[in-house]
């Protein structure tokens, strides 16, 4: 089944920010659009607001004056649901309450034809549960746009348990015809993005709660080493702590309080105190006009080591050796079968984060994962109280000689970037194994929906088949709560032969 014909009217019910954005997308694509809101006068106000945005698009040369005038002529506020009777698609963007949405769609079924595609923009409720109240649930889908809808390309097309594939395909092709990038997914808590993104926030909060590092330092490491556009603390301040915590809690409860999705107590306290982020002036950070932004913890300048000894294969950190040589520091290669590390003149070892802790070894400094060690501008190091000060100084000086700022954090297993990426990869493999979405759609969703530098499967291929499993397995030994237990899907992936699976990630 193909996309809706452009002559087919599209209705949007609910005229808040998201509803207006979805209406604008359909309108600019060429559809007649009807706006409805239960509050009198709101639909007319929303139509005027959309018209003003169209004017701004003309001012920015993103829309011609003729196209704006034609779009305005196609935009009609509706005072009653009965005015939506001839619509081929109705998209709902009302209050995130199951009873409210069910009541709305039951009313719509009494108005529109049985072939009309009905869609919800819910981000946290079950598409199956909303559609379960309908007489014809097969034509009901989720169309989850991301805010702001006119700018962000991703749309999650969600099939409920009773959704007919022909209607899911119609929704998918319509979103694509509107210039969006649709991804198909099953009705699972959080869909793709809000399910797989949970560790990005959860692990940052966990490191902070464990007194491993402060928010500014964790955010800086995620940005400058991990390649993420924003850190978890600044991003949740932007989203709103109440909104982010609500989504986390919804996913956790929908998965029957699965420990992998456990909300953060520290974030709960933030919400309870009314510090919701930018919108209230305070969150993890102070956003008031006279407030100073805290700086990440950055180590003082140290002397680089006279040389390093490379033992074994550094795996995902293999590019470091070339950088060390380019910095003029001699590298002595030794073939060793008992690990991958750099040995410093002090005799201490520098090891890529692997889910273990520094205190377990005689003299080890861990360094965090980087998206690209050449481009990274900051590296986190982790040491215990038993680590030799000389070893830590040499490790710090080494990375500073490579042009990196260094943040020394607590003895946190898996550090910051490494544990975050490993958990994202694990949840992605688990989602594919459970039929939520394809690898390609998950990678697309995470890159476009939350601006990750790589999709989870792209990252998995780069890091190696067994990397995420090995790190999480070590973390699970140190925290046997189940939070870090690798999924069966990741276990199978790590132990599968490349010969049998070809080039699969």
Short mmCIF file of N, CA, C and O in Angstrom, two decimals, residues 289-353:
data_model
loop_
_atom_site.label_atom_id
_atom_site.label_comp_id
_atom_site.label_asym_id
_atom_site.label_seq_id
_atom_site.Cartn_x
_atom_site.Cartn_y
_atom_site.Cartn_z
N UNK A 289 20.59 33.75 35.26
CA UNK A 289 21.40 34.70 34.48
C UNK A 289 22.77 34.96 35.07
O UNK A 289 23.75 35.13 34.35
N UNK A 290 22.85 35.02 36.39
CA UNK A 290 24.12 35.38 37.03
C UNK A 290 24.97 34.16 37.42
O UNK A 290 26.01 34.29 38.06
N UNK A 291 24.51 32.97 37.03
CA UNK A 291 25.22 31.75 37.44
C UNK A 291 26.42 31.48 36.55
O UNK A 291 26.41 31.76 35.34
N UNK A 292 27.47 30.93 37.15
CA UNK A 292 28.65 30.53 36.40
C UNK A 292 28.56 29.04 36.10
O UNK A 292 28.22 28.24 36.97
N UNK A 293 28.88 28.67 34.87
CA UNK A 293 28.85 27.27 34.48
C UNK A 293 30.06 26.56 35.09
O UNK A 293 31.20 27.00 34.93
N UNK A 294 29.86 25.47 35.83
CA UNK A 294 31.00 24.76 36.43
C UNK A 294 31.90 24.16 35.36
O UNK A 294 31.44 23.71 34.30
N UNK A 295 33.17 24.15 35.63
CA UNK A 295 34.16 23.59 34.71
C UNK A 295 34.41 22.12 35.05
O UNK A 295 34.36 21.73 36.23
N UNK A 296 34.70 21.29 34.05
CA UNK A 296 35.05 19.90 34.34
C UNK A 296 36.37 19.81 35.08
O UNK A 296 37.25 20.67 34.94
N UNK A 297 36.50 18.78 35.88
CA UNK A 297 37.76 18.55 36.58
C UNK A 297 38.84 18.20 35.57
O UNK A 297 38.70 17.26 34.78
N UNK A 298 39.91 18.98 35.57
CA UNK A 298 40.99 18.80 34.60
C UNK A 298 42.32 18.74 35.34
O UNK A 298 42.63 19.62 36.15
N UNK A 299 43.10 17.71 35.06
CA UNK A 299 44.36 17.49 35.78
C UNK A 299 45.40 18.54 35.42
O UNK A 299 45.43 19.07 34.31
N UNK A 300 46.25 18.85 36.41
CA UNK A 300 47.38 19.74 36.17
C UNK A 300 48.38 19.10 35.21
O UNK A 300 48.43 17.89 35.05
N UNK A 301 49.17 19.95 34.57
CA UNK A 301 50.14 19.47 33.59
C UNK A 301 51.19 18.57 34.26
O UNK A 301 51.71 18.91 35.33
N UNK A 302 51.45 17.44 33.62
CA UNK A 302 52.47 16.50 34.11
C UNK A 302 53.47 16.21 33.00
O UNK A 302 53.19 16.37 31.82
N UNK A 303 54.64 15.74 33.41
CA UNK A 303 55.68 15.35 32.45
C UNK A 303 55.29 14.04 31.77
O UNK A 303 54.82 13.11 32.44
N UNK A 304 55.46 13.94 30.46
CA UNK A 304 55.17 12.65 29.79
C UNK A 304 56.22 11.61 30.17
O UNK A 304 57.35 11.97 30.56
N UNK A 305 55.89 10.35 30.08
CA UNK A 305 56.87 9.31 30.38
C UNK A 305 57.98 9.29 29.33
O UNK A 305 57.78 9.70 28.18
N UNK A 306 59.15 8.80 29.73
CA UNK A 306 60.28 8.74 28.80
C UNK A 306 60.03 7.74 27.68
O UNK A 306 60.58 7.87 26.57
N UNK A 307 59.22 6.74 27.94
CA UNK A 307 58.88 5.71 26.96
C UNK A 307 57.67 4.94 27.47
O UNK A 307 57.26 5.10 28.63
N UNK A 308 57.08 4.13 26.60
CA UNK A 308 56.05 3.18 27.03
C UNK A 308 56.36 1.84 26.39
O UNK A 308 56.97 1.76 25.32
N UNK A 309 55.91 0.79 27.05
CA UNK A 309 56.06 -0.56 26.51
C UNK A 309 54.66 -1.06 26.15
O UNK A 309 53.76 -1.08 27.00
N UNK A 310 54.46 -1.44 24.88
CA UNK A 310 53.16 -1.95 24.43
C UNK A 310 53.15 -3.45 24.52
O UNK A 310 53.98 -4.12 23.88
N UNK A 311 52.25 -3.98 25.33
CA UNK A 311 52.11 -5.42 25.47
C UNK A 311 50.76 -5.86 24.93
O UNK A 311 49.71 -5.40 25.41
N UNK A 312 50.77 -6.71 23.95
CA UNK A 312 49.52 -7.21 23.38
C UNK A 312 48.86 -6.19 22.47
O UNK A 312 49.40 -5.12 22.17
N UNK A 313 47.66 -6.52 22.04
CA UNK A 313 46.88 -5.70 21.13
C UNK A 313 45.95 -4.79 21.94
O UNK A 313 45.18 -5.27 22.77
N UNK A 314 46.02 -3.49 21.70
CA UNK A 314 45.19 -2.55 22.45
C UNK A 314 43.75 -2.51 21.95
O UNK A 314 42.94 -1.74 22.47
N UNK A 315 43.42 -3.30 20.95
CA UNK A 315 42.04 -3.40 20.48
C UNK A 315 41.48 -2.07 20.03
O UNK A 315 42.07 -1.40 19.19
N UNK A 316 40.33 -1.65 20.58
CA UNK A 316 39.71 -0.39 20.16
C UNK A 316 40.59 0.84 20.38
O UNK A 316 40.32 1.89 19.81
N UNK A 317 41.63 0.70 21.20
CA UNK A 317 42.54 1.82 21.47
C UNK A 317 43.84 1.69 20.68
O UNK A 317 44.82 2.35 21.00
N UNK A 318 43.84 0.85 19.66
CA UNK A 318 45.06 0.61 18.90
C UNK A 318 45.66 1.86 18.28
O UNK A 318 46.89 1.94 18.11
N UNK A 319 44.83 2.86 17.93
CA UNK A 319 45.35 4.08 17.31
C UNK A 319 46.25 4.88 18.25
O UNK A 319 47.01 5.74 17.80
N UNK A 320 46.19 4.59 19.54
CA UNK A 320 47.01 5.35 20.50
C UNK A 320 48.50 5.20 20.23
O UNK A 320 49.27 6.14 20.42
N UNK A 321 48.89 4.01 19.79
CA UNK A 321 50.33 3.79 19.60
C UNK A 321 50.90 4.73 18.55
O UNK A 321 52.00 5.27 18.72
N UNK A 322 50.15 4.94 17.46
CA UNK A 322 50.62 5.87 16.44
C UNK A 322 50.70 7.29 17.00
O UNK A 322 51.65 8.04 16.71
N UNK A 323 49.73 7.67 17.80
CA UNK A 323 49.73 9.01 18.39
C UNK A 323 50.91 9.20 19.35
O UNK A 323 51.52 10.26 19.40
N UNK A 324 51.20 8.16 20.12
CA UNK A 324 52.34 8.23 21.05
C UNK A 324 53.63 8.41 20.28
O UNK A 324 54.48 9.26 20.64
N UNK A 325 53.81 7.66 19.22
CA UNK A 325 55.04 7.79 18.40
C UNK A 325 55.12 9.18 17.77
O UNK A 325 56.19 9.80 17.72
N UNK A 326 53.96 9.69 17.28
CA UNK A 326 53.95 11.02 16.66
C UNK A 326 54.31 12.10 17.68
O UNK A 326 54.84 13.15 17.31
N UNK A 327 54.02 11.86 18.95
CA UNK A 327 54.36 12.82 20.00
C UNK A 327 55.83 12.73 20.41
O UNK A 327 56.27 13.49 21.28
N UNK A 328 56.57 11.83 19.80
CA UNK A 328 57.99 11.70 20.08
C UNK A 328 58.32 10.84 21.28
O UNK A 328 59.46 10.87 21.77
N UNK A 329 57.35 10.07 21.75
CA UNK A 329 57.59 9.18 22.90
C UNK A 329 57.88 7.78 22.37
O UNK A 329 57.06 7.21 21.65
N UNK A 330 59.05 7.22 22.68
CA UNK A 330 59.40 5.90 22.16
C UNK A 330 58.43 4.82 22.64
O UNK A 330 57.97 4.83 23.79
N UNK A 331 58.07 3.91 21.73
CA UNK A 331 57.20 2.78 22.05
C UNK A 331 57.99 1.51 21.86
O UNK A 331 58.51 1.24 20.77
N UNK A 332 58.10 0.72 22.91
CA UNK A 332 58.76 -0.58 22.81
C UNK A 332 57.68 -1.66 22.74
O UNK A 332 56.82 -1.74 23.61
N UNK A 333 57.72 -2.43 21.69
CA UNK A 333 56.72 -3.49 21.50
C UNK A 333 57.21 -4.79 22.10
O UNK A 333 58.35 -5.20 21.87
N UNK A 334 56.36 -5.43 22.87
CA UNK A 334 56.67 -6.74 23.41
C UNK A 334 55.49 -7.66 23.17
O UNK A 334 54.34 -7.28 23.37
N UNK A 335 55.77 -8.86 22.71
CA UNK A 335 54.72 -9.84 22.50
C UNK A 335 54.37 -10.49 23.82
O UNK A 335 55.18 -11.16 24.44
N UNK A 336 53.14 -10.25 24.27
CA UNK A 336 52.67 -10.84 25.52
C UNK A 336 51.32 -11.50 25.29
O UNK A 336 50.49 -10.97 24.55
N UNK A 337 51.10 -12.61 25.91
CA UNK A 337 49.84 -13.33 25.75
C UNK A 337 48.88 -13.10 26.91
O UNK A 337 47.78 -13.62 26.93
N UNK A 338 49.31 -12.32 27.90
CA UNK A 338 48.49 -12.20 29.11
C UNK A 338 47.77 -10.87 29.25
O UNK A 338 47.49 -10.44 30.35
N UNK A 339 47.48 -10.21 28.13
CA UNK A 339 46.70 -8.99 28.24
C UNK A 339 47.10 -7.95 27.23
O UNK A 339 48.03 -8.13 26.45
N UNK A 340 46.35 -6.84 27.24
CA UNK A 340 46.61 -5.70 26.35
C UNK A 340 46.78 -4.47 27.23
O UNK A 340 45.85 -4.07 27.92
N UNK A 341 47.95 -3.87 27.17
CA UNK A 341 48.24 -2.75 28.08
C UNK A 341 49.44 -1.97 27.61
O UNK A 341 50.22 -2.43 26.77
N UNK A 342 49.61 -0.81 28.20
CA UNK A 342 50.84 -0.04 28.08
C UNK A 342 51.52 -0.06 29.45
O UNK A 342 50.88 0.21 30.46
N UNK A 343 52.79 -0.41 29.48
CA UNK A 343 53.55 -0.40 30.72
C UNK A 343 54.37 0.87 30.77
O UNK A 343 55.07 1.22 29.81
N UNK A 344 54.28 1.58 31.88
CA UNK A 344 54.95 2.87 32.05
C UNK A 344 56.29 2.68 32.74
O UNK A 344 56.55 1.62 33.36
N UNK A 345 57.18 3.66 32.66
CA UNK A 345 58.50 3.52 33.30
C UNK A 345 58.42 3.19 34.79
O UNK A 345 59.31 2.52 35.33
N UNK A 346 57.37 3.63 35.47
CA UNK A 346 57.22 3.33 36.89
C UNK A 346 56.96 1.85 37.15
O UNK A 346 57.04 1.38 38.29
N UNK A 347 56.62 1.12 36.09
CA UNK A 347 56.22 -0.28 36.23
C UNK A 347 54.71 -0.44 36.28
O UNK A 347 54.19 -1.56 36.19
N UNK A 348 54.00 0.68 36.43
CA UNK A 348 52.54 0.63 36.44
C UNK A 348 51.99 0.40 35.04
O UNK A 348 52.69 0.56 34.03
N UNK A 349 50.73 0.02 34.98
CA UNK A 349 50.11 -0.32 33.71
C UNK A 349 48.97 0.63 33.37
O UNK A 349 48.24 1.10 34.26
N UNK A 350 48.81 0.89 32.09
CA UNK A 350 47.73 1.72 31.56
C UNK A 350 46.86 0.81 30.71
O UNK A 350 47.32 0.23 29.72
N UNK A 351 45.57 0.67 31.09
CA UNK A 351 44.69 -0.33 30.50
C UNK A 351 43.37 0.31 30.08
O UNK A 351 42.81 1.13 30.82
N UNK A 352 42.86 -0.08 28.91
CA UNK A 352 41.56 0.40 28.46
C UNK A 352 40.47 -0.14 29.38
O UNK A 352 40.49 -1.31 29.78
N UNK A 353 39.51 0.70 29.72
CA UNK A 353 38.40 0.31 30.60
C UNK A 353 37.80 -1.02 30.15
O UNK A 353 37.47 -1.20 28.97
#
